[in-house]
Structure formats: structure tokens, C-alpha cells
């Protein structure tokens, strides 16, 4: 029987297997093992006072010393020492771990539900994985022929199910999805401040340590296929899975990296000869990328255990292979050598680690945007999560004093190893977090949330664009409704997809939210048992006061027309004055 909460401590077994006791992990540093069911930042899942929440978050930030690259390298190595097991329905956790420990010491393990109970087991040594693989048999081809690819995905069944069923013990299951918004709102109503509400939301929605490990394992399993063709290649996650802003249930973006192959080439300079491999030559890098992804996509489709719904989208601006990885439950996008995307992930990682308020604000605003239909997982004309996150970063750069530095300021702190030019784009910025001075800004999240809505509710989108490199508004270079400069590819607008109606909807929702936070009477709402603070913002406004919202939307939607009419009136008046003057 599997229980979602609780779980039995294996103190005796832990001593026998030399398993480390669960300890608080660091969401940014990636060091240590998080307790089962804990978040990436190891926050407790119980509401705490705002001061205690902020103190705990600040304590976490103070120990985050590892660079983005160090964290990713450590997690990739952990993934290569890990296996994924589909467990029998009647499971005895102690006996399972006892058997697995016969193949080597276990560093960590956890269970999760995904079409049955699965266990991720991380060994101390890679040799333990090979030892376990040697003991596992090939499925019997009774009904279907099998593809004899020996991965690190295993299925365990009981040899004597009747007698062994009585030994079943409850196991703790790590959550793989966040709680519904309605349930979240109820939790938020019991908090004592908006700041506390925002940390509760962060705790419920962020990626737990276990989920992050599962994402790296999914990449490592794909890497096993890629290395059949390219032995020195690696498959790494980027985007939400690694930038500290990932939400439970988000897709896994991964890329096939050949950078290590090129590093190996630079070492082979000794001797009297110029030596190089004979390799297939193609007229363009894009064509090479398309051919590589086509082959890897076919390989996953035909031979990959649990890889289904494989789609090769090779003519996109960034060619990719989409697929569903059933064993982990993730939707995956695989691309090749997406170096600038990795630098964007690292930049957000740094911002997320610098101050405890950054992630809390981002998670709250992104949840708000999703509830009100401002963002969507399907591509379209609405604001993307990435664009919205960049708007929040820009807002934090604009505070007085600033809460996070501009990209140009981070570039000034960069040393020689931090200098990167990718495809002509300057992607240089400091990687060592200890070189960045902490902010002197002490504003509460209550203030920041309200001011964010007020700031963008009154932002002059017709004239100004958003530039994180400089940290200030600049004139729009072209007429897109929303213009956010790509931090690295400066000739690109990351929000070019957004149309005028979607931007006007965002402005209307921001103004409505600012008004609610300014005007609401918390005491009266508590007496009436109504949602307050952040909870009130997570209820679609049209449902609670449709007529008021309709009027506000109407006012915002006609701004463009009013401005045009005012301009025409002014021009007519000037013309008339000139005519009268003559």
C-alpha cells in the first residue's frame, strides 16, 4: 500500500546500507540530499510566519556558493549512477533496498507514482549500475519481439506474490504535480501576510529535489542512446528544469551537447603530426543538426523504452524532437547545442539565487497570469512564461535600490573564464555568486507585488521597450505591441508573438490586481471568510464582479483609439490655429 504522506524512517536499514539521513538541500547549490517530499530550496510544507519564511530563505541563499556549471556537472554525474525501477504493486521497501545494496552502496532513493510505483535509486558508484544490469534478464518474447537494448529502466515483480504480499509496507511518494489552485487558495487564506502567502505558493509549486533528479535521469537515459553514435556527447537539461523557476509538471527541455568533443580536440596538440578524425562534411551546421536529430528521433521512436509520441520538428527556427517519456511522466523537447539558451538558464539561475524574494515573486505572478489566461502552455499570441519572468527581473532592476543587477553590471564582474561569445553574441557575465554584492533593498514582498502591478499597469508600452542588459526603458526599435530585448541576441524581441489585445488584457488585469491590493479590507474579508491578498488575485475577476471587470477592460481596450482621436483633435486644432493666423 502506497501512502502519499508520511513514510517510515529506515534508521536501522540506513545504518546497514550507509544511506545518508535526509538533510536540507540547496535549491541553487545543488549540494546535499533534500528530505523526502521537500522542495528544491528545502522549505517545509507547513505555513510559517512571513518573517520566519524570509529568514529561512535568506539562510538558504547565504550558503549557495556553487556555480551553475558546478551544480549541473554534479547532477549529471548523479544521474549516471542512477536507475529507475518500476516496483511490484505489493512493495516491501526494506527488502527492496536490502537487495539493491548487495550491488553497491546507495546514496539516495525515493518513490513516486506514475502508472504504478517507481523508485529512483542513486548508487555511490557507476559500477553498481553495471552489477545490477548483469543480474537482470531480458523480457520473454512470448507475445511480442523485444528490442534488445539494455537501458537503466527496470521492472521488478515478486517471485511469490501471494506469500510476499503480506510483507507489504507503506512508502512515501514524492509529489510529481502541484496542488489544484482551489486547494492552494484555501491554504493561502490561513497565512498571516501576503509575503507568507507567496512563500507558501513557492513551496507548493517549485520543483522538489526528487523531481529535479528525475529530470536529470531522463536526460541521462536519452544520452545513453546518443552515445551509441557520439560517444563523447552529453545530454543536458536547460530552461525551467535548471534555472530555479521550474514548476511541478513543466516540460523537460534538453539539448545534445558536443562541446566536450571540441575540448578533447584542443588537448591533442603534441607530436610531429597534425591529426584529425575523418568525418562526414555537410554544407551547413543547420543541416548537420537536422540530420543528427532525425537519427536520434528515429532511435528513440524505434528502440527507446517508454519513448512515445515522437515528433521530429526539423524545419523550426531551432530544430527539435518532441516526445513523451512514459517512465518519468515528462514531456520532453530535445535540441542540439543550444548554447545561448543555456546562458539564459544560467542568468536566471543567478538571479534566483541572489535574493529570496525573486523566486517567490516570479512564482506568484506566473500563477496569477495562468489563472487569468494571460499565459498558456500552447504557443500563441499571449505572453510566454519566459517573457513574463524577464518583465519581473526588469522590475526588480528598477527598484531603488535595485534588488538584482543588470546584465551589464554582471558582465563587469566577469573574469577571463566567464567570457563567452556565441555566434557573435556577447554572453559574458560573472558565474561566481560570491562576487555579487547583496542588495541593500529591504522592501517586503507585499510591497513588491502591489508595485509590480502598478508599474506595468501604467507602463508606456506604446513608446518604451524593456532592456535587462541596461536595466532601463529604451525607445522601441519597431512597432511590436510588447518589446523585450533578448538579453544576448540583441536584435531579437523575445515577446514578438504578443498581439495588442493580449497586451491590453495584461494591463487591465495588472490594474485590477493593484486596485484590489490597495483597496481591500483584510479584516472584513476574514470576517466574511473571503479570500484576501494573493488568494483574492487567484480567483478569475470576471466571476466575482463581471460588470466592473467589463468596464475596466472596455476602458483599457479603447486606449489606443482614444489616443488616436486625441492626436487627430490636436492636429485639427493646430491646423485651424494656423488657418486663423493666416
Coordinates of C-alpha atoms in Angstrom, one line a residue:
X1 CA 0.0 0.0 0.0
X2 CA 1.4 3.4 -1.0
X3 CA 0.8 6.5 1.1
X4 CA 1.4 10.0 -0.3
X5 CA 2.2 11.5 3.1
X6 CA 4.2 10.2 6.0
X7 CA 6.5 7.3 5.3
X8 CA 8.5 5.1 7.6
X9 CA 12.0 6.1 8.7
X10 CA 14.5 3.4 7.8
X11 CA 17.0 4.3 10.6
X12 CA 18.2 0.7 11.2
X13 CA 18.4 0.0 7.5
X14 CA 20.1 3.3 6.8
X15 CA 22.9 2.3 9.2
X16 CA 23.3 -1.1 7.5
X17 CA 23.3 0.4 3.9
X18 CA 25.2 3.5 4.9
X19 CA 22.4 5.7 3.5
X20 CA 22.7 9.4 4.4
X21 CA 19.9 10.8 6.6
X22 CA 17.8 13.2 4.6
X23 CA 19.1 16.7 5.1
X24 CA 18.1 20.1 3.8
X25 CA 19.3 20.6 0.2
X26 CA 20.0 23.9 -1.5
X27 CA 17.9 24.8 -4.5
X28 CA 20.7 26.7 -6.1
X29 CA 23.8 25.0 -4.8
X30 CA 22.5 21.5 -5.5
X31 CA 24.5 20.1 -2.6
X32 CA 23.1 17.7 0.0
X33 CA 20.1 15.4 -0.1
X34 CA 16.7 17.1 0.4
X35 CA 14.3 15.4 2.7
X36 CA 11.7 13.2 1.0
X37 CA 8.9 15.4 -0.3
X38 CA 10.9 18.6 0.3
X39 CA 11.2 21.4 -2.2
X40 CA 14.3 22.3 -4.2
X41 CA 15.0 25.0 -1.6
X42 CA 14.2 22.6 1.2
X43 CA 11.3 24.7 2.6
X44 CA 8.9 23.0 4.9
X45 CA 5.4 22.3 3.5
X46 CA 3.7 24.0 6.5
X47 CA 2.8 27.7 6.5
X48 CA 5.2 29.9 8.5
X49 CA 5.1 33.5 9.5
X50 CA 6.4 35.9 6.9
X51 CA 9.5 36.8 9.0
X52 CA 10.4 33.1 9.6
X53 CA 9.9 32.3 5.9
X54 CA 12.1 35.2 4.8
X55 CA 14.8 34.3 7.4
X56 CA 14.8 30.7 6.3
X57 CA 15.1 31.7 2.6
X58 CA 17.9 34.2 3.4
X59 CA 19.7 31.4 5.3
X60 CA 19.4 29.2 2.2
X61 CA 20.8 32.0 -0.1
X62 CA 23.8 32.6 2.2
X63 CA 25.1 29.0 1.7
X64 CA 24.6 28.9 -2.1
X65 CA 28.1 29.1 -3.3
X66 CA 28.3 26.6 -6.2
X67 CA 28.2 28.0 -9.8
X68 CA 25.6 27.0 -12.3
X69 CA 28.1 24.8 -14.1
X70 CA 29.2 23.0 -10.9
X71 CA 25.7 22.2 -10.0
X72 CA 24.8 20.8 -13.4
X73 CA 28.0 18.7 -13.5
X74 CA 27.3 17.3 -10.1
X75 CA 23.7 16.4 -11.0
X76 CA 24.7 14.9 -14.4
X77 CA 27.2 12.6 -12.5
X78 CA 24.4 11.6 -10.0
X79 CA 22.1 10.7 -12.9
X80 CA 24.7 8.4 -14.5
X81 CA 24.9 6.5 -11.2
X82 CA 21.1 6.2 -11.1
X83 CA 18.5 3.6 -12.2
X84 CA 14.7 3.8 -12.4
X85 CA 12.7 0.8 -11.3
X86 CA 9.0 0.0 -11.8
X87 CA 8.2 -1.7 -8.5
X88 CA 5.7 -4.5 -7.8
X89 CA 2.3 -3.4 -6.5
X90 CA 2.9 -5.1 -3.1
X91 CA 6.1 -3.5 -2.1
X92 CA 8.4 -4.0 1.0
X93 CA 10.7 -1.0 0.9
X94 CA 13.2 -2.5 3.3
X95 CA 13.6 -5.8 1.3
X96 CA 13.9 -3.9 -2.0
X97 CA 16.8 -1.7 -0.6
X98 CA 18.4 -4.7 1.0
X99 CA 18.6 -6.4 -2.3
X100 CA 19.8 -3.4 -4.2
X101 CA 22.5 -2.7 -1.6
X102 CA 24.0 -6.1 -2.5
X103 CA 25.2 -4.4 -5.7
X104 CA 26.7 -1.4 -4.0
X105 CA 26.2 1.5 -1.6
X106 CA 23.0 3.6 -2.1
X107 CA 23.4 7.3 -1.9
X108 CA 19.7 8.2 -2.1
X109 CA 16.4 6.9 -3.2
X110 CA 12.8 8.0 -3.5
X111 CA 9.4 6.6 -4.7
X112 CA 6.8 8.3 -6.9
X113 CA 3.5 7.3 -8.6
X114 CA 3.3 7.2 -12.4
X115 CA 1.2 4.3 -13.7
X116 CA 2.4 2.3 -10.7
X117 CA 5.0 2.9 -8.1
X118 CA 8.5 3.7 -9.4
X119 CA 11.8 4.1 -7.5
X120 CA 14.8 6.2 -8.4
X121 CA 17.9 4.7 -6.9
X122 CA 21.2 6.6 -6.9
X123 CA 24.3 4.4 -6.2
X124 CA 27.6 5.7 -4.9
X125 CA 29.5 4.2 -7.9
X126 CA 28.7 3.6 -11.6
X127 CA 30.0 0.0 -11.2
X128 CA 26.9 -0.7 -9.1
X129 CA 24.7 0.1 -12.0
X130 CA 26.6 -2.4 -14.2
X131 CA 26.5 -5.0 -11.5
X132 CA 22.7 -4.7 -11.3
X133 CA 22.4 -4.8 -15.1
X134 CA 24.3 -8.0 -15.2
X135 CA 21.7 -9.6 -12.8
X136 CA 18.7 -8.5 -14.8
X137 CA 17.2 -10.6 -17.6
X138 CA 15.7 -9.8 -20.9
X139 CA 11.8 -9.9 -21.2
X140 CA 10.4 -13.1 -22.5
X141 CA 9.2 -12.8 -26.2
X142 CA 6.0 -14.7 -25.6
X143 CA 3.7 -12.2 -27.3
X144 CA 5.9 -9.6 -28.9
X145 CA 9.5 -9.5 -30.1
X146 CA 11.7 -7.2 -28.0
X147 CA 14.4 -4.7 -29.0
X148 CA 17.5 -5.9 -27.0
X149 CA 18.6 -2.5 -25.8
X150 CA 19.7 -2.7 -22.1
X151 CA 18.8 0.6 -20.6
X152 CA 18.7 1.7 -16.9
X153 CA 14.9 1.2 -16.8
X154 CA 14.0 -2.0 -15.0
X155 CA 10.7 -3.8 -14.0
X156 CA 10.7 -5.7 -10.7
X157 CA 8.0 -8.3 -9.9
X158 CA 7.5 -10.6 -7.0
X159 CA 8.6 -14.2 -7.5
X160 CA 6.0 -15.4 -4.9
X161 CA 3.3 -12.7 -4.9
X162 CA 0.9 -14.5 -2.6
X163 CA 3.3 -15.1 0.3
X164 CA 5.3 -11.8 -0.2
X165 CA 2.1 -9.6 -0.4
X166 CA 1.8 -9.9 3.4
X167 CA 5.1 -8.2 3.8
X168 CA 3.9 -5.0 2.1
X169 CA 4.9 -1.8 3.8
X170 CA 3.8 1.8 3.2
X171 CA 6.2 4.0 1.2
X172 CA 6.3 7.8 1.0
X173 CA 5.6 9.1 -2.5
X174 CA 7.3 12.2 -3.8
X175 CA 4.8 14.6 -5.4
X176 CA 5.1 15.0 -9.2
X177 CA 2.3 17.6 -9.6
X178 CA 1.3 20.7 -7.7
X179 CA -1.9 21.0 -5.8
X180 CA -5.0 22.5 -7.6
X181 CA -5.5 26.3 -7.4
X182 CA -8.7 25.9 -5.3
X183 CA -6.8 24.0 -2.7
X184 CA -3.9 26.4 -2.8
X185 CA -6.3 29.4 -2.2
X186 CA -7.6 27.7 0.9
X187 CA -4.0 27.3 2.2
X188 CA -3.2 30.9 1.4
X189 CA -6.2 32.2 3.4
X190 CA -4.6 30.8 6.6
X191 CA -1.4 32.8 6.2
X192 CA -0.8 36.0 8.2
X193 CA 0.6 38.2 5.4
X194 CA 0.9 38.4 1.7
X195 CA 4.6 37.7 2.0
X196 CA 3.8 34.4 3.8
X197 CA 1.2 33.6 1.2
X198 CA 3.8 34.0 -1.6
X199 CA 6.3 31.7 0.2
X200 CA 3.6 29.1 0.6
X201 CA 2.8 29.2 -3.1
X202 CA 6.5 28.9 -3.9
X203 CA 6.8 25.9 -1.6
X204 CA 3.8 24.2 -3.3
X205 CA 4.7 24.9 -6.9
X206 CA 8.5 24.7 -7.1
X207 CA 10.4 21.6 -8.2
X208 CA 11.3 19.3 -5.3
X209 CA 14.8 17.9 -5.2
X210 CA 13.4 14.5 -6.2
X211 CA 11.8 15.8 -9.3
X212 CA 15.0 17.6 -10.4
X213 CA 16.9 14.3 -10.0
X214 CA 14.3 12.6 -12.1
X215 CA 14.7 15.2 -14.9
X216 CA 18.4 14.7 -15.0
X217 CA 17.9 11.0 -15.1
X218 CA 15.6 11.4 -18.1
X219 CA 18.4 13.3 -19.9
X220 CA 20.9 10.7 -18.9
X221 CA 18.7 7.9 -20.4
X222 CA 18.5 9.8 -23.7
X223 CA 22.2 10.4 -23.5
X224 CA 22.7 6.6 -23.5
X225 CA 21.2 6.4 -27.0
X226 CA 23.1 9.5 -28.3
X227 CA 26.4 8.0 -27.2
X228 CA 25.8 4.9 -29.4
X229 CA 26.5 7.3 -32.2
X230 CA 28.5 10.1 -30.5
X231 CA 30.4 8.5 -27.5
X232 CA 31.7 11.9 -26.1
X233 CA 28.3 13.7 -26.3
X234 CA 26.2 14.7 -23.3
X235 CA 22.5 15.5 -23.0
X236 CA 21.8 18.3 -20.6
X237 CA 18.6 20.0 -19.4
X238 CA 18.1 23.7 -19.7
X239 CA 15.3 26.2 -19.1
X240 CA 12.8 25.7 -16.2
X241 CA 14.4 22.4 -15.1
X242 CA 17.6 24.1 -14.0
X243 CA 17.0 27.9 -13.7
X244 CA 15.3 27.7 -10.3
X245 CA 12.0 28.8 -11.7
X246 CA 10.6 25.4 -12.8
X247 CA 7.1 24.5 -11.7
X248 CA 6.0 20.9 -11.0
X249 CA 4.6 19.5 -14.2
X250 CA 6.7 21.7 -16.6
X251 CA 8.3 20.1 -19.7
X252 CA 11.9 19.0 -19.8
X253 CA 13.9 21.0 -22.3
X254 CA 17.2 19.1 -23.1
X255 CA 20.0 19.5 -25.6
X256 CA 22.6 17.3 -27.2
X257 CA 26.0 18.9 -26.5
X258 CA 29.2 18.2 -28.4
X259 CA 31.2 20.8 -26.5
X260 CA 33.2 18.2 -24.7
X261 CA 34.3 16.7 -28.0
X262 CA 35.8 20.0 -29.1
X263 CA 37.5 20.4 -25.7
X264 CA 39.1 17.0 -26.3
X265 CA 40.4 18.1 -29.7
X266 CA 42.3 21.1 -28.2
X267 CA 44.3 18.7 -26.0
X268 CA 45.6 16.6 -28.9
X269 CA 48.4 19.1 -30.0
X270 CA 51.6 17.1 -29.2
X271 CA 53.6 15.1 -31.7
X272 CA 55.0 15.8 -35.1
X273 CA 51.7 15.5 -37.0
X274 CA 48.5 17.4 -37.4
X275 CA 45.9 14.7 -36.6
X276 CA 42.1 14.7 -37.0
X277 CA 39.3 12.3 -37.4
X278 CA 37.8 11.7 -40.8
X279 CA 34.2 12.9 -40.5
X280 CA 31.2 13.5 -42.8
X281 CA 31.2 17.1 -44.0
X282 CA 27.9 18.9 -44.7
X283 CA 27.3 22.4 -46.2
X284 CA 25.8 23.9 -43.1
X285 CA 25.5 23.5 -39.3
X286 CA 21.7 23.6 -39.5
X287 CA 21.7 20.6 -41.9
X288 CA 24.0 18.7 -39.6
X289 CA 21.7 19.5 -36.7
X290 CA 18.7 18.3 -38.7
X291 CA 20.4 15.0 -39.7
X292 CA 21.6 14.3 -36.1
X293 CA 18.1 15.0 -34.6
X294 CA 16.4 12.9 -37.3
X295 CA 18.6 9.9 -36.4
X296 CA 18.3 10.3 -32.7
X297 CA 14.5 10.8 -33.1
X298 CA 14.2 7.6 -35.0
X299 CA 16.3 5.8 -32.5
X300 CA 14.1 6.9 -29.6
X301 CA 11.0 6.1 -31.5
X302 CA 12.1 2.6 -32.6
X303 CA 14.2 1.5 -29.7
X304 CA 13.7 3.8 -26.7
X305 CA 11.8 2.1 -23.8
X306 CA 8.9 4.3 -22.8
X307 CA 9.6 6.9 -25.5
X308 CA 6.3 7.5 -27.3
X309 CA 4.6 10.2 -29.4
X310 CA 7.9 11.1 -31.0
X311 CA 7.7 14.1 -33.4
X312 CA 10.6 15.4 -35.4
X313 CA 10.2 19.2 -35.9
X314 CA 13.3 19.8 -38.0
X315 CA 12.3 22.9 -40.0
X316 CA 11.7 25.1 -37.0
X317 CA 14.0 28.0 -36.2
X318 CA 15.5 25.8 -33.6
X319 CA 15.1 22.1 -34.9
X320 CA 13.9 19.8 -32.2
X321 CA 12.5 16.3 -31.4
X322 CA 9.4 16.2 -29.1
X323 CA 8.5 13.1 -27.2
X324 CA 6.8 11.8 -24.2
X325 CA 8.9 9.8 -21.7
X326 CA 6.4 7.5 -20.0
X327 CA 8.6 6.1 -17.2
X328 CA 9.2 9.5 -15.8
X329 CA 6.0 11.1 -17.0
X330 CA 7.7 14.1 -18.6
X331 CA 7.0 15.8 -21.9
X332 CA 10.5 16.3 -23.5
X333 CA 12.0 18.6 -26.2
X334 CA 15.4 17.7 -27.5
X335 CA 17.6 20.1 -29.5
X336 CA 21.3 20.3 -30.4
X337 CA 24.0 22.6 -28.8
X338 CA 21.6 25.3 -27.7
X339 CA 24.4 27.3 -26.1
X340 CA 22.6 30.7 -25.8
X341 CA 19.6 29.0 -24.2
X342 CA 21.9 27.5 -21.6
X343 CA 23.4 31.0 -20.9
X344 CA 19.8 32.3 -20.4
X345 CA 19.2 29.5 -17.9
X346 CA 22.4 30.4 -16.0
X347 CA 21.5 34.1 -15.9
X348 CA 18.1 33.3 -14.4
X349 CA 19.8 30.8 -12.0
X350 CA 22.0 33.6 -10.7
X351 CA 19.0 36.0 -10.3
X352 CA 17.0 33.3 -8.5
X353 CA 19.9 32.6 -6.1
X354 CA 20.7 36.2 -5.3
X355 CA 17.7 37.1 -3.2
X356 CA 15.0 35.1 -1.5
X357 CA 12.2 37.4 -2.8
X358 CA 13.0 36.9 -6.5
X359 CA 11.6 33.4 -6.9
X360 CA 8.7 34.0 -4.6
X361 CA 7.6 37.0 -6.7
X362 CA 8.1 35.1 -10.0
X363 CA 6.1 32.1 -8.9
X364 CA 3.3 34.2 -7.6
X365 CA 3.0 36.4 -10.7
X366 CA 3.2 33.4 -13.1
X367 CA 0.5 31.6 -11.2
X368 CA -1.6 34.8 -11.3
X369 CA -1.0 35.1 -15.0
X370 CA -2.0 31.5 -15.7
X371 CA -5.2 31.8 -13.7
X372 CA -6.3 34.8 -15.7
X373 CA -5.4 33.3 -19.1
X374 CA -2.5 35.7 -19.7
X375 CA -0.1 32.8 -20.3
X376 CA -0.7 29.4 -21.8
X377 CA 1.3 26.2 -22.4
X378 CA 0.2 26.2 -26.0
X379 CA 2.1 28.6 -28.3
X380 CA 0.1 31.6 -29.4
X381 CA -0.2 35.4 -29.2
X382 CA -0.1 35.5 -25.4
X383 CA 2.8 36.4 -23.1
X384 CA 5.1 33.4 -22.5
X385 CA 6.4 32.5 -19.1
X386 CA 9.9 33.5 -20.2
X387 CA 8.8 36.9 -21.3
X388 CA 6.8 37.4 -18.1
X389 CA 9.8 36.3 -16.0
X390 CA 12.0 38.8 -17.8
X391 CA 9.5 41.6 -17.1
X392 CA 9.7 40.7 -13.4
X393 CA 13.5 40.8 -13.5
X394 CA 13.4 44.2 -15.2
X395 CA 11.0 45.4 -12.5
X396 CA 13.4 44.2 -9.8
X397 CA 16.3 46.0 -11.5
X398 CA 14.3 49.2 -11.4
X399 CA 13.7 49.3 -7.6
X400 CA 15.6 51.8 -5.5
X401 CA 18.0 50.5 -4.6
X402 CA 17.9 47.7 -7.2
X403 CA 17.3 44.1 -5.9
X404 CA 19.2 42.4 -8.7
X405 CA 21.9 43.8 -11.0
X406 CA 21.7 44.5 -14.7
X407 CA 23.4 42.2 -17.2
X408 CA 26.0 44.9 -18.0
X409 CA 26.8 45.0 -14.3
X410 CA 27.3 41.3 -14.2
X411 CA 29.5 41.5 -17.2
X412 CA 31.8 44.0 -15.5
X413 CA 32.4 41.4 -12.7
X414 CA 33.3 38.6 -15.2
X415 CA 36.8 37.3 -15.3
X416 CA 38.6 35.5 -18.2
X417 CA 36.8 32.2 -17.7
X418 CA 33.4 33.9 -17.8
X419 CA 33.9 35.4 -21.2
X420 CA 31.8 33.7 -23.9
X421 CA 30.9 34.9 -27.4
X422 CA 28.4 32.6 -29.1
X423 CA 27.5 33.1 -32.7
X424 CA 28.7 36.7 -32.5
X425 CA 26.6 37.4 -29.3
X426 CA 28.4 38.5 -26.1
X427 CA 27.2 36.1 -23.4
X428 CA 29.8 37.1 -20.8
X429 CA 28.8 37.6 -17.2
X430 CA 30.1 36.6 -13.8
X431 CA 29.5 33.0 -12.7
X432 CA 30.8 33.2 -9.1
X433 CA 27.9 34.3 -6.9
X434 CA 30.2 35.4 -4.1
X435 CA 31.4 38.3 -6.3
X436 CA 28.0 39.9 -6.5
X437 CA 27.3 42.2 -3.6
X438 CA 23.9 41.7 -1.8
X439 CA 21.2 44.3 -2.3
X440 CA 20.5 46.9 0.3
X441 CA 16.8 46.9 -0.7
X442 CA 14.6 45.7 2.2
X443 CA 11.2 46.0 0.7
X444 CA 8.7 43.3 1.6
X445 CA 7.0 41.0 -0.9
X446 CA 3.7 42.7 0.0
X447 CA 5.1 45.9 -1.4
X448 CA 6.8 44.4 -4.4
X449 CA 3.7 42.5 -5.5
X450 CA 1.5 45.6 -5.5
X451 CA 4.1 47.8 -7.1
X452 CA 4.7 45.3 -9.9
X453 CA 1.0 45.5 -10.9
X454 CA 1.0 49.3 -10.6
X455 CA 4.3 49.7 -12.5
X456 CA 3.2 47.6 -15.5
X457 CA -0.4 48.8 -15.3
X458 CA 0.9 52.3 -16.1
X459 CA 3.9 51.3 -18.3
X460 CA 4.1 53.2 -21.6
X461 CA 4.2 50.1 -23.9
X462 CA 3.5 52.3 -27.0
X463 CA 6.8 54.1 -26.6
X464 CA 9.1 52.0 -24.4
X465 CA 10.8 48.6 -24.6
X466 CA 12.3 46.5 -21.8
X467 CA 16.1 46.0 -21.7
X468 CA 17.6 43.8 -19.0
X469 CA 21.1 44.4 -20.2
X470 CA 20.9 48.1 -19.3
X471 CA 18.1 47.9 -16.7
X472 CA 16.1 50.8 -18.2
X473 CA 13.4 51.6 -20.6
X474 CA 14.6 52.4 -24.1
X475 CA 12.6 53.5 -27.2
X476 CA 11.1 50.6 -29.1
X477 CA 13.1 49.9 -32.3
X478 CA 10.0 48.6 -34.0
X479 CA 6.2 48.6 -33.6
X480 CA 5.6 45.3 -31.8
X481 CA 3.0 45.8 -29.0
X482 CA 5.4 44.4 -26.4
X483 CA 9.1 44.6 -27.0
X484 CA 11.5 42.8 -24.6
X485 CA 15.1 42.7 -25.8
X486 CA 16.7 39.3 -25.8
X487 CA 19.5 39.6 -23.2
X488 CA 22.1 38.1 -25.5
X489 CA 20.8 38.2 -29.1
X490 CA 20.2 41.9 -29.1
X491 CA 18.5 42.0 -32.5
X492 CA 15.7 39.8 -31.2
X493 CA 12.4 40.6 -29.4
X494 CA 11.5 37.7 -27.2
X495 CA 7.9 38.9 -27.0
X496 CA 7.3 39.4 -30.7
X497 CA 4.5 36.9 -30.6
X498 CA 2.3 39.0 -28.3
X499 CA -0.5 40.9 -30.0
X500 CA -2.2 44.1 -28.9
X501 CA -5.4 42.5 -27.4
X502 CA -3.3 40.2 -25.2
X503 CA -1.1 43.1 -24.0
X504 CA -4.2 45.2 -23.2
X505 CA -5.6 42.3 -21.3
X506 CA -2.4 42.1 -19.3
X507 CA -2.5 45.8 -18.5
X508 CA -6.2 45.5 -17.4
X509 CA -5.5 42.6 -15.1
X510 CA -2.5 44.3 -13.6
X511 CA -4.5 47.5 -12.9
X512 CA -7.4 45.4 -11.4
X513 CA -4.9 43.5 -9.2
X514 CA -3.2 46.7 -8.0
X515 CA -6.6 48.1 -7.1
X516 CA -7.6 45.0 -5.2
X517 CA -4.4 45.0 -3.1
X518 CA -4.7 48.7 -2.4
X519 CA -8.4 48.8 -1.5
X520 CA -9.2 45.5 0.1
X521 CA -10.1 45.3 3.8
X522 CA -8.3 42.2 5.1
X523 CA -10.1 42.2 8.4
X524 CA -13.5 42.4 6.7
X525 CA -12.6 39.7 4.2
X526 CA -11.6 37.4 7.1
X527 CA -14.8 38.1 8.9
X528 CA -16.7 37.3 5.7
X529 CA -14.5 34.2 5.1
X530 CA -13.5 35.6 1.7
X531 CA -10.1 35.1 0.1
X532 CA -7.7 38.0 0.7
X533 CA -4.3 39.2 -0.5
X534 CA -2.7 36.9 -3.1
X535 CA -5.6 34.4 -2.7
X536 CA -8.0 37.1 -3.9
X537 CA -5.9 37.6 -7.0
X538 CA -6.0 33.9 -7.9
X539 CA -9.8 34.0 -8.5
X540 CA -10.8 35.0 -12.0
X541 CA -12.0 38.6 -11.7
X542 CA -14.9 38.2 -14.1
X543 CA -16.5 35.6 -11.9
X544 CA -16.6 37.7 -8.8
X545 CA -17.5 41.1 -10.4
X546 CA -18.2 40.7 -14.1
X547 CA -19.7 44.2 -14.7
X548 CA -16.8 46.0 -13.1
X549 CA -14.2 44.0 -14.9
X550 CA -16.1 44.5 -18.2
X551 CA -16.0 48.3 -17.7
X552 CA -12.3 48.2 -16.8
X553 CA -11.5 46.0 -19.9
X554 CA -13.5 48.3 -22.0
X555 CA -11.6 51.3 -20.8
X556 CA -8.2 49.7 -21.4
X557 CA -9.2 48.3 -24.8
X558 CA -10.2 51.7 -26.1
X559 CA -7.0 53.5 -25.0
X560 CA -5.4 53.1 -28.4
X561 CA -8.5 54.5 -30.1
X562 CA -8.7 57.4 -27.6
X563 CA -5.0 58.3 -28.2
X564 CA -5.6 58.3 -31.9
X565 CA -8.7 60.5 -31.5
X566 CA -6.8 62.9 -29.2
X567 CA -4.0 63.1 -31.8
X568 CA -6.4 63.9 -34.5
X569 CA -8.1 66.6 -32.4
X570 CA -4.7 68.1 -31.7
X571 CA -3.7 68.1 -35.3
X572 CA -7.1 69.6 -36.4
X573 CA -6.7 72.3 -33.7
X574 CA -3.2 73.2 -34.8
X575 CA -4.4 73.3 -38.5
X576 CA -7.3 75.6 -37.5
X577 CA -5.0 77.9 -35.5
X578 CA -2.6 78.1 -38.4
X579 CA -5.5 78.9 -40.7
X580 CA -6.9 81.5 -38.4
X581 CA -3.4 83.0 -38.1
X582 CA -3.2 83.4 -41.8

